[in-house]
C-alpha cells in the first residue's frame, strides 16, 4: 500500500514537471544569444586532447562570473564548479568533454550564419561546454532552485588516447555524494545513451627492417587484416571489429617500411573482448616470426560493458520528457561516454542538444533552431531527478 501511495505521488510530481517542460523552449529564448556567444568564445580556443588548459580556464572563469562555488581545476585538469542546492545532501554531475580531435594549429574561427554555427568541434563537444557555461544563468533567470547540488564539469582527456581519463579521475577521487550523472553532448538531439559496450581501440603497427627484408610493411599489414577477418565474431553478443583508418609508406617508388592500422573491437561482453584481443596478439606474434618483420598492438582506449536498463526510472522519465518536447529518440543506447560512469556504478545517461553534420571534420556544424529544445530537455531531466522521479 505504501509503495502504491509513493508511486502515485511520483506520478503526480512528474506530471507537474512535464507541464513545466512543455513551456521551457519558449521561456529559454531570451538566453539564446548568450548561449551562442559562449559557443563561439569557447570554440575559438583550441583544446586538443591533453591540451585543453586554456579552454578549461575560460570555462572556469565563466563559472566564477556566475557566482558558483568551488570554481577550480583538479589534478587531471578538469574544470569544476558547484551550483549549490537547498539541502546539500545529494549531488548530481553534469559533464561535457572539453577536448576536440583537432590540433591547435588549424583555424578555429567560428561562423554563425544561415541558422548554423560552423567550426571545428562545435558538435563534439563545444556546444555541450557552452550549455554548461550558460546553465547557471538560465536556471537563475527562470527562478529554478534545486535541492541537489549540481556539479558542473568540463572533463579533460576524453578522446582517443585520453580514454576519458579526466572523468575517470574525478569519479575515482571525489568524495561528493553523487547520485546520478548526465553527459551533455552537442549532437545529436534525440540521442539517449545509458549503456556502454565493452571495447578496445588500438593501433597495429608493422615495421620491416630494410637490412633483412625488402617486403613492404603494407603487404604485412594486408596479411594481418586478412587474418583479423578470419576471426569469428559472435553475433549474439553484437561483437564487431571496425577497421577505422590505415596509413603507411613514404613514397610510391619504394616498399613501405612502416604501416599502421587503427581499429576498434566492441562487444556486449567484456570476456569476448579479452578473448579476441588475445587472438589478435597471437596473430601479431606469428607475423613477427617472419624475417625482418615486427608487429605490435598499442591500446588507444578501453571501455567496459554495463549501464542502467531501459526500465530504469532515469531512462523512462527522460523518454517522457523527450516526448513532450517532440524529440524522437534515436535507436542506439550505447556510447563509450557511459563507460566511466559504469565503472563507478553511477546511474547516468548521455543526451544531445541539437542536430549536426560533418562531425569531427573541420567544416563541422550544428543547427541553431533546435538548441533550446535540447536545453529544455536537459533542464527537464534535472527537474525529474531533483523531484525524486528517477530513483
Short mmCIF file of C-alpha atoms in Angstrom, two decimals:
data_model
loop_
_atom_site.label_atom_id
_atom_site.label_comp_id
_atom_site.label_asym_id
_atom_site.label_seq_id
_atom_site.Cartn_x
_atom_site.Cartn_y
_atom_site.Cartn_z
CA UNK A 1 0.00 0.00 0.00
CA UNK A 2 2.85 2.37 0.92
CA UNK A 3 4.57 1.69 -2.43
CA UNK A 4 1.34 2.42 -4.30
CA UNK A 5 0.97 5.73 -2.47
CA UNK A 6 4.60 6.64 -3.28
CA UNK A 7 4.09 5.71 -6.93
CA UNK A 8 1.03 7.95 -7.08
CA UNK A 9 2.98 10.85 -5.58
CA UNK A 10 5.84 10.32 -8.04
CA UNK A 11 3.42 10.18 -10.96
CA UNK A 12 1.76 13.42 -9.84
CA UNK A 13 5.13 15.14 -9.38
CA UNK A 14 6.27 14.02 -12.84
CA UNK A 15 3.09 15.31 -14.47
CA UNK A 16 3.77 18.74 -12.98
CA UNK A 17 7.34 18.62 -14.25
CA UNK A 18 6.17 17.67 -17.75
CA UNK A 19 3.82 20.66 -17.71
CA UNK A 20 6.81 22.84 -16.85
CA UNK A 21 8.95 21.26 -19.56
CA UNK A 22 6.36 21.96 -22.28
CA UNK A 23 6.75 25.70 -21.63
CA UNK A 24 10.54 25.71 -21.40
CA UNK A 25 11.59 26.12 -25.07
CA UNK A 26 9.76 29.45 -25.30
CA UNK A 27 10.96 30.55 -21.86
CA UNK A 28 14.55 29.84 -22.92
CA UNK A 29 14.52 32.09 -25.99
CA UNK A 30 15.94 35.16 -24.16
CA UNK A 31 19.08 33.13 -23.42
CA UNK A 32 19.76 32.03 -26.99
CA UNK A 33 22.21 34.83 -27.86
CA UNK A 34 24.18 34.31 -24.65
CA UNK A 35 24.48 30.59 -25.36
CA UNK A 36 25.60 31.17 -28.95
CA UNK A 37 28.19 33.71 -27.79
CA UNK A 38 29.57 31.13 -25.36
CA UNK A 39 29.75 28.56 -28.17
CA UNK A 40 31.85 30.91 -30.30
CA UNK A 41 34.13 32.08 -27.47
CA UNK A 42 34.80 28.57 -26.16
CA UNK A 43 35.14 27.02 -29.61
CA UNK A 44 37.71 29.54 -30.83
CA UNK A 45 40.06 28.47 -28.03
CA UNK A 46 41.95 25.38 -29.25
CA UNK A 47 41.62 22.35 -27.00
CA UNK A 48 43.20 19.18 -28.38
CA UNK A 49 43.29 16.17 -26.08
CA UNK A 50 45.99 16.81 -23.41
CA UNK A 51 45.99 20.49 -24.42
CA UNK A 52 42.67 21.72 -23.00
CA UNK A 53 44.07 24.06 -20.31
CA UNK A 54 43.18 27.42 -21.92
CA UNK A 55 39.68 26.26 -22.85
CA UNK A 56 39.05 24.86 -19.35
CA UNK A 57 40.36 28.06 -17.73
CA UNK A 58 37.86 30.06 -19.78
CA UNK A 59 35.06 27.74 -18.66
CA UNK A 60 36.05 28.09 -15.01
CA UNK A 61 36.11 31.87 -15.46
CA UNK A 62 32.53 31.67 -16.71
CA UNK A 63 31.59 29.58 -13.67
CA UNK A 64 33.18 32.19 -11.40
CA UNK A 65 31.28 35.04 -13.09
CA UNK A 66 28.05 33.12 -12.41
CA UNK A 67 28.85 33.09 -8.69
CA UNK A 68 29.18 29.31 -8.42
CA UNK A 69 31.03 27.63 -5.58
CA UNK A 70 34.36 25.77 -5.68
CA UNK A 71 35.28 27.02 -9.16
CA UNK A 72 38.56 25.26 -9.80
CA UNK A 73 40.54 22.70 -11.75
CA UNK A 74 41.62 19.35 -10.33
CA UNK A 75 44.83 17.36 -10.82
CA UNK A 76 43.52 15.98 -14.13
CA UNK A 77 42.80 19.48 -15.40
CA UNK A 78 39.01 19.11 -15.22
CA UNK A 79 37.14 22.41 -14.86
CA UNK A 80 34.69 22.21 -11.95
CA UNK A 81 32.09 24.27 -10.11
CA UNK A 82 29.12 23.62 -7.86
CA UNK A 83 25.70 25.20 -8.17
CA UNK A 84 24.60 24.77 -4.57
CA UNK A 85 21.25 23.21 -3.80
CA UNK A 86 18.96 23.87 -0.90
CA UNK A 87 19.79 20.69 1.02
CA UNK A 88 23.40 19.93 0.02
CA UNK A 89 22.88 16.27 0.90
CA UNK A 90 22.99 14.92 -2.68
CA UNK A 91 24.89 15.83 -5.80
CA UNK A 92 24.21 15.48 -9.49
CA UNK A 93 27.08 15.57 -12.00
CA UNK A 94 26.54 17.31 -15.34
CA UNK A 95 29.56 16.99 -17.62
CA UNK A 96 30.75 17.75 -21.13
CA UNK A 97 34.15 16.90 -22.52
CA UNK A 98 36.47 19.80 -23.19
CA UNK A 99 38.78 18.27 -25.81
CA UNK A 100 38.24 18.11 -29.55
CA UNK A 101 40.05 15.98 -32.14
CA UNK A 102 41.68 18.98 -33.79
CA UNK A 103 45.24 20.23 -33.32
CA UNK A 104 45.79 23.77 -32.09
CA UNK A 105 47.45 24.65 -35.40
CA UNK A 106 44.26 24.64 -37.51
CA UNK A 107 41.99 27.66 -37.92
CA UNK A 108 39.50 27.70 -35.01
CA UNK A 109 37.43 30.61 -36.33
CA UNK A 110 33.68 30.07 -35.83
CA UNK A 111 30.93 31.49 -38.04
CA UNK A 112 27.23 31.96 -37.32
CA UNK A 113 25.02 32.22 -40.39
CA UNK A 114 22.15 30.55 -42.19
CA UNK A 115 20.79 29.03 -38.99
CA UNK A 116 24.04 27.17 -38.33
CA UNK A 117 27.20 27.54 -36.28
CA UNK A 118 30.28 26.24 -38.07
CA UNK A 119 33.64 25.47 -36.55
CA UNK A 120 35.88 22.57 -35.60
CA UNK A 121 34.48 20.67 -32.64
CA UNK A 122 31.25 22.65 -32.38
CA UNK A 123 29.13 19.49 -32.12
CA UNK A 124 31.69 17.39 -30.25
CA UNK A 125 31.64 18.95 -27.73
CA UNK A 126 31.88 22.75 -27.72
CA UNK A 127 28.11 23.16 -27.64
CA UNK A 128 27.97 20.85 -24.61
CA UNK A 129 30.54 23.01 -22.80
CA UNK A 130 28.66 26.19 -23.75
CA UNK A 131 25.47 24.75 -22.28
CA UNK A 132 27.33 24.14 -19.00
CA UNK A 133 28.68 27.69 -19.06
CA UNK A 134 25.22 29.17 -19.65
CA UNK A 135 23.11 26.85 -17.50
CA UNK A 136 23.60 28.68 -14.16
CA UNK A 137 22.39 31.96 -15.68
CA UNK A 138 19.41 30.22 -17.28
CA UNK A 139 18.36 28.47 -14.08
CA UNK A 140 18.66 31.69 -12.09
CA UNK A 141 16.70 33.63 -14.71
CA UNK A 142 13.92 31.04 -14.69
CA UNK A 143 13.82 31.05 -10.90
CA UNK A 144 14.60 27.33 -10.69
CA UNK A 145 16.17 26.09 -7.45
CA UNK A 146 17.18 22.53 -6.76
CA UNK A 147 17.66 20.56 -3.57
CA UNK A 148 20.59 18.72 -5.17
CA UNK A 149 23.97 20.36 -5.56
CA UNK A 150 24.67 20.39 -9.29
CA UNK A 151 28.32 19.74 -10.09
CA UNK A 152 29.28 21.15 -13.49
CA UNK A 153 32.40 19.69 -15.08
CA UNK A 154 34.33 20.30 -18.27
CA UNK A 155 36.09 16.94 -18.48
CA UNK A 156 39.57 16.71 -19.94
CA UNK A 157 41.35 13.90 -21.83
CA UNK A 158 38.23 12.20 -23.15
CA UNK A 159 39.05 11.37 -26.76
CA UNK A 160 41.32 8.69 -28.23
CA UNK A 161 44.43 8.25 -26.06
CA UNK A 162 42.76 10.36 -23.39
CA UNK A 163 40.41 7.43 -22.83
CA UNK A 164 38.09 9.53 -20.65
CA UNK A 165 40.79 9.77 -18.04
CA UNK A 166 39.54 13.17 -16.82
CA UNK A 167 36.10 11.85 -15.93
CA UNK A 168 37.58 8.63 -14.56
CA UNK A 169 39.97 10.58 -12.33
CA UNK A 170 37.18 12.73 -10.94
CA UNK A 171 34.86 9.80 -10.20
CA UNK A 172 37.68 7.81 -8.60
CA UNK A 173 38.73 10.63 -6.30
CA UNK A 174 35.66 12.67 -5.42
CA UNK A 175 34.02 12.32 -2.03
CA UNK A 176 30.89 14.19 -3.14
CA UNK A 177 27.62 12.25 -2.60
CA UNK A 178 26.90 11.78 -6.32
CA UNK A 179 23.55 10.14 -7.10
CA UNK A 180 23.44 10.40 -10.90
CA UNK A 181 25.29 11.76 -13.91
CA UNK A 182 24.34 13.42 -17.17
CA UNK A 183 26.79 13.61 -20.06
CA UNK A 184 25.90 16.51 -22.36
CA UNK A 185 26.92 16.20 -26.00
CA UNK A 186 26.38 18.88 -28.62
CA UNK A 187 24.92 16.33 -31.01
CA UNK A 188 22.71 14.75 -31.79
CA UNK A 189 19.33 15.75 -30.42
CA UNK A 190 17.48 12.51 -29.72
CA UNK A 191 20.49 10.54 -28.52
CA UNK A 192 19.72 8.74 -25.31
CA UNK A 193 22.69 6.68 -24.22
CA UNK A 194 22.64 4.77 -20.98
CA UNK A 195 24.80 1.72 -21.62
CA UNK A 196 28.40 1.15 -22.61
CA UNK A 197 29.72 -1.67 -24.75
CA UNK A 198 32.97 -3.40 -23.94
CA UNK A 199 35.55 -2.14 -26.39
CA UNK A 200 39.19 -1.89 -27.20
CA UNK A 201 40.52 0.75 -29.56
CA UNK A 202 44.03 0.13 -30.79
CA UNK A 203 46.75 0.72 -33.33
CA UNK A 204 48.55 -2.18 -35.02
CA UNK A 205 51.98 -1.06 -36.17
CA UNK A 206 54.12 -3.02 -38.65
CA UNK A 207 57.80 -2.42 -39.33
CA UNK A 208 60.10 -4.09 -41.84
CA UNK A 209 63.86 -3.98 -41.24
CA UNK A 210 65.43 -2.99 -44.58
CA UNK A 211 68.69 -4.75 -43.67
CA UNK A 212 66.85 -8.07 -43.53
CA UNK A 213 63.87 -7.86 -45.91
CA UNK A 214 62.60 -5.85 -48.87
CA UNK A 215 58.95 -6.68 -48.18
CA UNK A 216 56.52 -3.80 -47.93
CA UNK A 217 55.03 -3.19 -44.49
CA UNK A 218 51.75 -2.59 -46.31
CA UNK A 219 51.85 -6.20 -47.56
CA UNK A 220 52.43 -7.36 -44.00
CA UNK A 221 49.54 -5.25 -42.73
CA UNK A 222 47.33 -6.62 -45.51
CA UNK A 223 48.20 -10.14 -44.32
CA UNK A 224 47.25 -9.17 -40.77
CA UNK A 225 43.92 -7.71 -41.90
CA UNK A 226 43.11 -10.95 -43.74
CA UNK A 227 43.81 -12.91 -40.54
CA UNK A 228 41.71 -10.49 -38.48
CA UNK A 229 38.79 -11.02 -40.84
CA UNK A 230 39.02 -14.77 -40.23
CA UNK A 231 38.31 -14.34 -36.50
CA UNK A 232 34.78 -15.46 -35.65
CA UNK A 233 32.85 -12.54 -34.12
CA UNK A 234 29.91 -13.86 -32.04
CA UNK A 235 26.75 -12.23 -33.36
CA UNK A 236 24.76 -12.99 -30.22
CA UNK A 237 26.98 -10.58 -28.28
CA UNK A 238 26.99 -7.96 -31.07
CA UNK A 239 30.74 -8.34 -31.42
CA UNK A 240 32.32 -6.36 -34.26
CA UNK A 241 35.75 -5.35 -35.46
CA UNK A 242 35.79 -1.90 -37.02
CA UNK A 243 38.73 -1.05 -39.26
CA UNK A 244 38.93 2.70 -38.85
CA UNK A 245 41.98 4.08 -40.64
CA UNK A 246 45.16 2.93 -42.32
CA UNK A 247 48.44 4.63 -43.14
CA UNK A 248 51.95 3.73 -44.21
CA UNK A 249 54.89 4.26 -46.52
CA UNK A 250 56.66 7.39 -47.68
CA UNK A 251 56.70 7.12 -51.50
CA UNK A 252 55.17 5.20 -54.38
CA UNK A 253 58.66 4.15 -55.51
CA UNK A 254 59.95 2.17 -52.53
CA UNK A 255 58.47 -0.56 -50.35
CA UNK A 256 56.84 0.85 -47.24
CA UNK A 257 58.97 0.48 -44.13
CA UNK A 258 56.11 1.18 -41.71
CA UNK A 259 52.33 0.75 -41.80
CA UNK A 260 49.60 1.28 -39.21
CA UNK A 261 46.00 0.24 -38.75
CA UNK A 262 43.64 1.86 -36.25
CA UNK A 263 40.67 -0.25 -35.23
CA UNK A 264 38.01 -0.76 -32.60
CA UNK A 265 36.81 -4.08 -31.25
CA UNK A 266 33.45 -3.88 -29.46
CA UNK A 267 31.01 -6.30 -27.90
CA UNK A 268 28.34 -6.65 -25.25
CA UNK A 269 30.76 -8.94 -23.41
CA UNK A 270 33.97 -7.92 -21.61
CA UNK A 271 35.10 -11.55 -21.77
CA UNK A 272 34.76 -11.75 -25.55
CA UNK A 273 36.76 -8.54 -26.00
CA UNK A 274 39.52 -10.08 -23.84
CA UNK A 275 39.43 -13.33 -25.84
CA UNK A 276 39.54 -11.64 -29.25
CA UNK A 277 42.30 -9.29 -28.08
CA UNK A 278 44.31 -12.37 -27.13
CA UNK A 279 43.79 -13.79 -30.62
CA UNK A 280 44.90 -10.53 -32.21
CA UNK A 281 48.09 -10.56 -30.14
CA UNK A 282 48.78 -14.17 -31.16
CA UNK A 283 48.36 -13.23 -34.85
CA UNK A 284 50.86 -10.40 -34.42
CA UNK A 285 53.31 -12.74 -32.68
CA UNK A 286 53.05 -15.16 -35.62
CA UNK A 287 53.60 -12.38 -38.15
CA UNK A 288 56.69 -11.25 -36.27
CA UNK A 289 58.27 -14.67 -36.84
CA UNK A 290 58.87 -13.61 -40.46
CA UNK A 291 62.40 -12.38 -41.15
CA UNK A 292 62.76 -8.66 -40.58
CA UNK A 293 59.12 -8.14 -39.61
CA UNK A 294 57.86 -6.72 -36.33
CA UNK A 295 54.23 -6.11 -35.43
CA UNK A 296 52.67 -4.95 -32.20
CA UNK A 297 49.44 -3.64 -30.74
CA UNK A 298 49.19 -0.35 -28.86
CA UNK A 299 45.97 0.24 -26.91
CA UNK A 300 44.29 3.60 -27.51
CA UNK A 301 41.24 3.21 -25.31
CA UNK A 302 39.22 0.62 -23.41
CA UNK A 303 35.66 0.63 -22.14
CA UNK A 304 33.65 -1.76 -20.00
CA UNK A 305 30.20 -3.08 -20.73
CA UNK A 306 27.31 -2.18 -18.48
CA UNK A 307 24.98 0.66 -17.51
CA UNK A 308 21.40 1.04 -16.44
CA UNK A 309 18.47 -0.78 -18.03
CA UNK A 310 15.86 0.66 -20.35
CA UNK A 311 13.33 0.29 -17.50
CA UNK A 312 15.39 2.39 -15.07
CA UNK A 313 13.32 5.41 -13.95
CA UNK A 314 16.01 7.78 -15.21
CA UNK A 315 15.59 6.40 -18.73
CA UNK A 316 11.81 6.11 -18.53
CA UNK A 317 11.29 9.69 -17.33
CA UNK A 318 13.82 11.07 -19.83
CA UNK A 319 11.88 9.42 -22.64
CA UNK A 320 8.71 11.11 -21.35
CA UNK A 321 10.48 14.46 -21.29
CA UNK A 322 11.71 13.94 -24.84
CA UNK A 323 8.20 13.00 -25.94
CA UNK A 324 6.55 16.19 -24.62
CA UNK A 325 9.23 18.22 -26.40
CA UNK A 326 8.66 16.34 -29.66
CA UNK A 327 12.17 14.81 -29.62
CA UNK A 328 12.39 11.48 -31.40
CA UNK A 329 14.77 9.13 -29.53
CA UNK A 330 17.46 7.56 -31.68
CA UNK A 331 17.90 3.82 -31.69
CA UNK A 332 21.34 3.33 -30.21
CA UNK A 333 21.55 3.10 -26.44
CA UNK A 334 25.32 2.51 -26.36
CA UNK A 335 28.10 5.04 -26.08
CA UNK A 336 31.65 4.94 -24.77
CA UNK A 337 30.90 8.12 -22.82
CA UNK A 338 28.96 5.93 -20.37
CA UNK A 339 31.94 3.74 -19.55
CA UNK A 340 33.39 5.92 -16.79
CA UNK A 341 30.04 6.01 -15.02
CA UNK A 342 29.65 2.24 -15.45
CA UNK A 343 33.00 1.61 -13.76
CA UNK A 344 31.85 3.57 -10.72
CA UNK A 345 28.30 2.19 -10.76
CA UNK A 346 26.79 5.66 -11.01
CA UNK A 347 23.41 5.80 -12.80
CA UNK A 348 23.93 8.05 -15.80
CA UNK A 349 22.80 8.87 -19.29
CA UNK A 350 24.01 10.89 -22.23
CA UNK A 351 21.87 13.32 -24.21
CA UNK A 352 22.44 15.55 -27.23
CA UNK A 353 21.44 19.20 -27.71
CA UNK A 354 20.87 19.72 -31.43
CA UNK A 355 21.33 18.34 -34.93
CA UNK A 356 24.74 18.38 -36.59
CA UNK A 357 26.69 17.25 -39.62
CA UNK A 358 30.30 16.76 -40.74
CA UNK A 359 31.12 15.88 -37.14
CA UNK A 360 34.88 15.59 -36.48
CA UNK A 361 35.70 17.37 -39.74
CA UNK A 362 36.86 20.97 -39.86
CA UNK A 363 33.60 22.07 -41.54
CA UNK A 364 31.52 20.61 -38.69
CA UNK A 365 28.30 22.50 -37.97
CA UNK A 366 25.27 22.47 -35.66
CA UNK A 367 21.75 23.70 -36.31
CA UNK A 368 20.72 26.64 -34.12
CA UNK A 369 16.94 26.28 -34.14
CA UNK A 370 16.68 23.03 -32.10
CA UNK A 371 19.22 24.09 -29.46
CA UNK A 372 16.73 25.49 -26.94
CA UNK A 373 14.65 22.32 -27.20
CA UNK A 374 17.80 20.38 -26.30
CA UNK A 375 18.47 22.66 -23.34
CA UNK A 376 14.84 22.29 -22.22
CA UNK A 377 15.34 18.54 -22.30
CA UNK A 378 18.38 18.83 -20.02
CA UNK A 379 16.56 21.07 -17.55
CA UNK A 380 13.61 18.66 -17.56
CA UNK A 381 15.91 15.79 -16.60
CA UNK A 382 17.39 17.89 -13.78
CA UNK A 383 13.89 18.66 -12.51
CA UNK A 384 12.88 15.00 -12.69
CA UNK A 385 15.92 13.80 -10.76
CA UNK A 386 15.61 16.58 -8.19
CA UNK A 387 11.91 15.84 -7.84
CA UNK A 388 12.59 12.23 -6.87
CA UNK A 389 11.09 10.80 -10.07
CA UNK A 390 14.22 8.98 -11.29
CA UNK A 391 15.18 6.76 -8.33
#
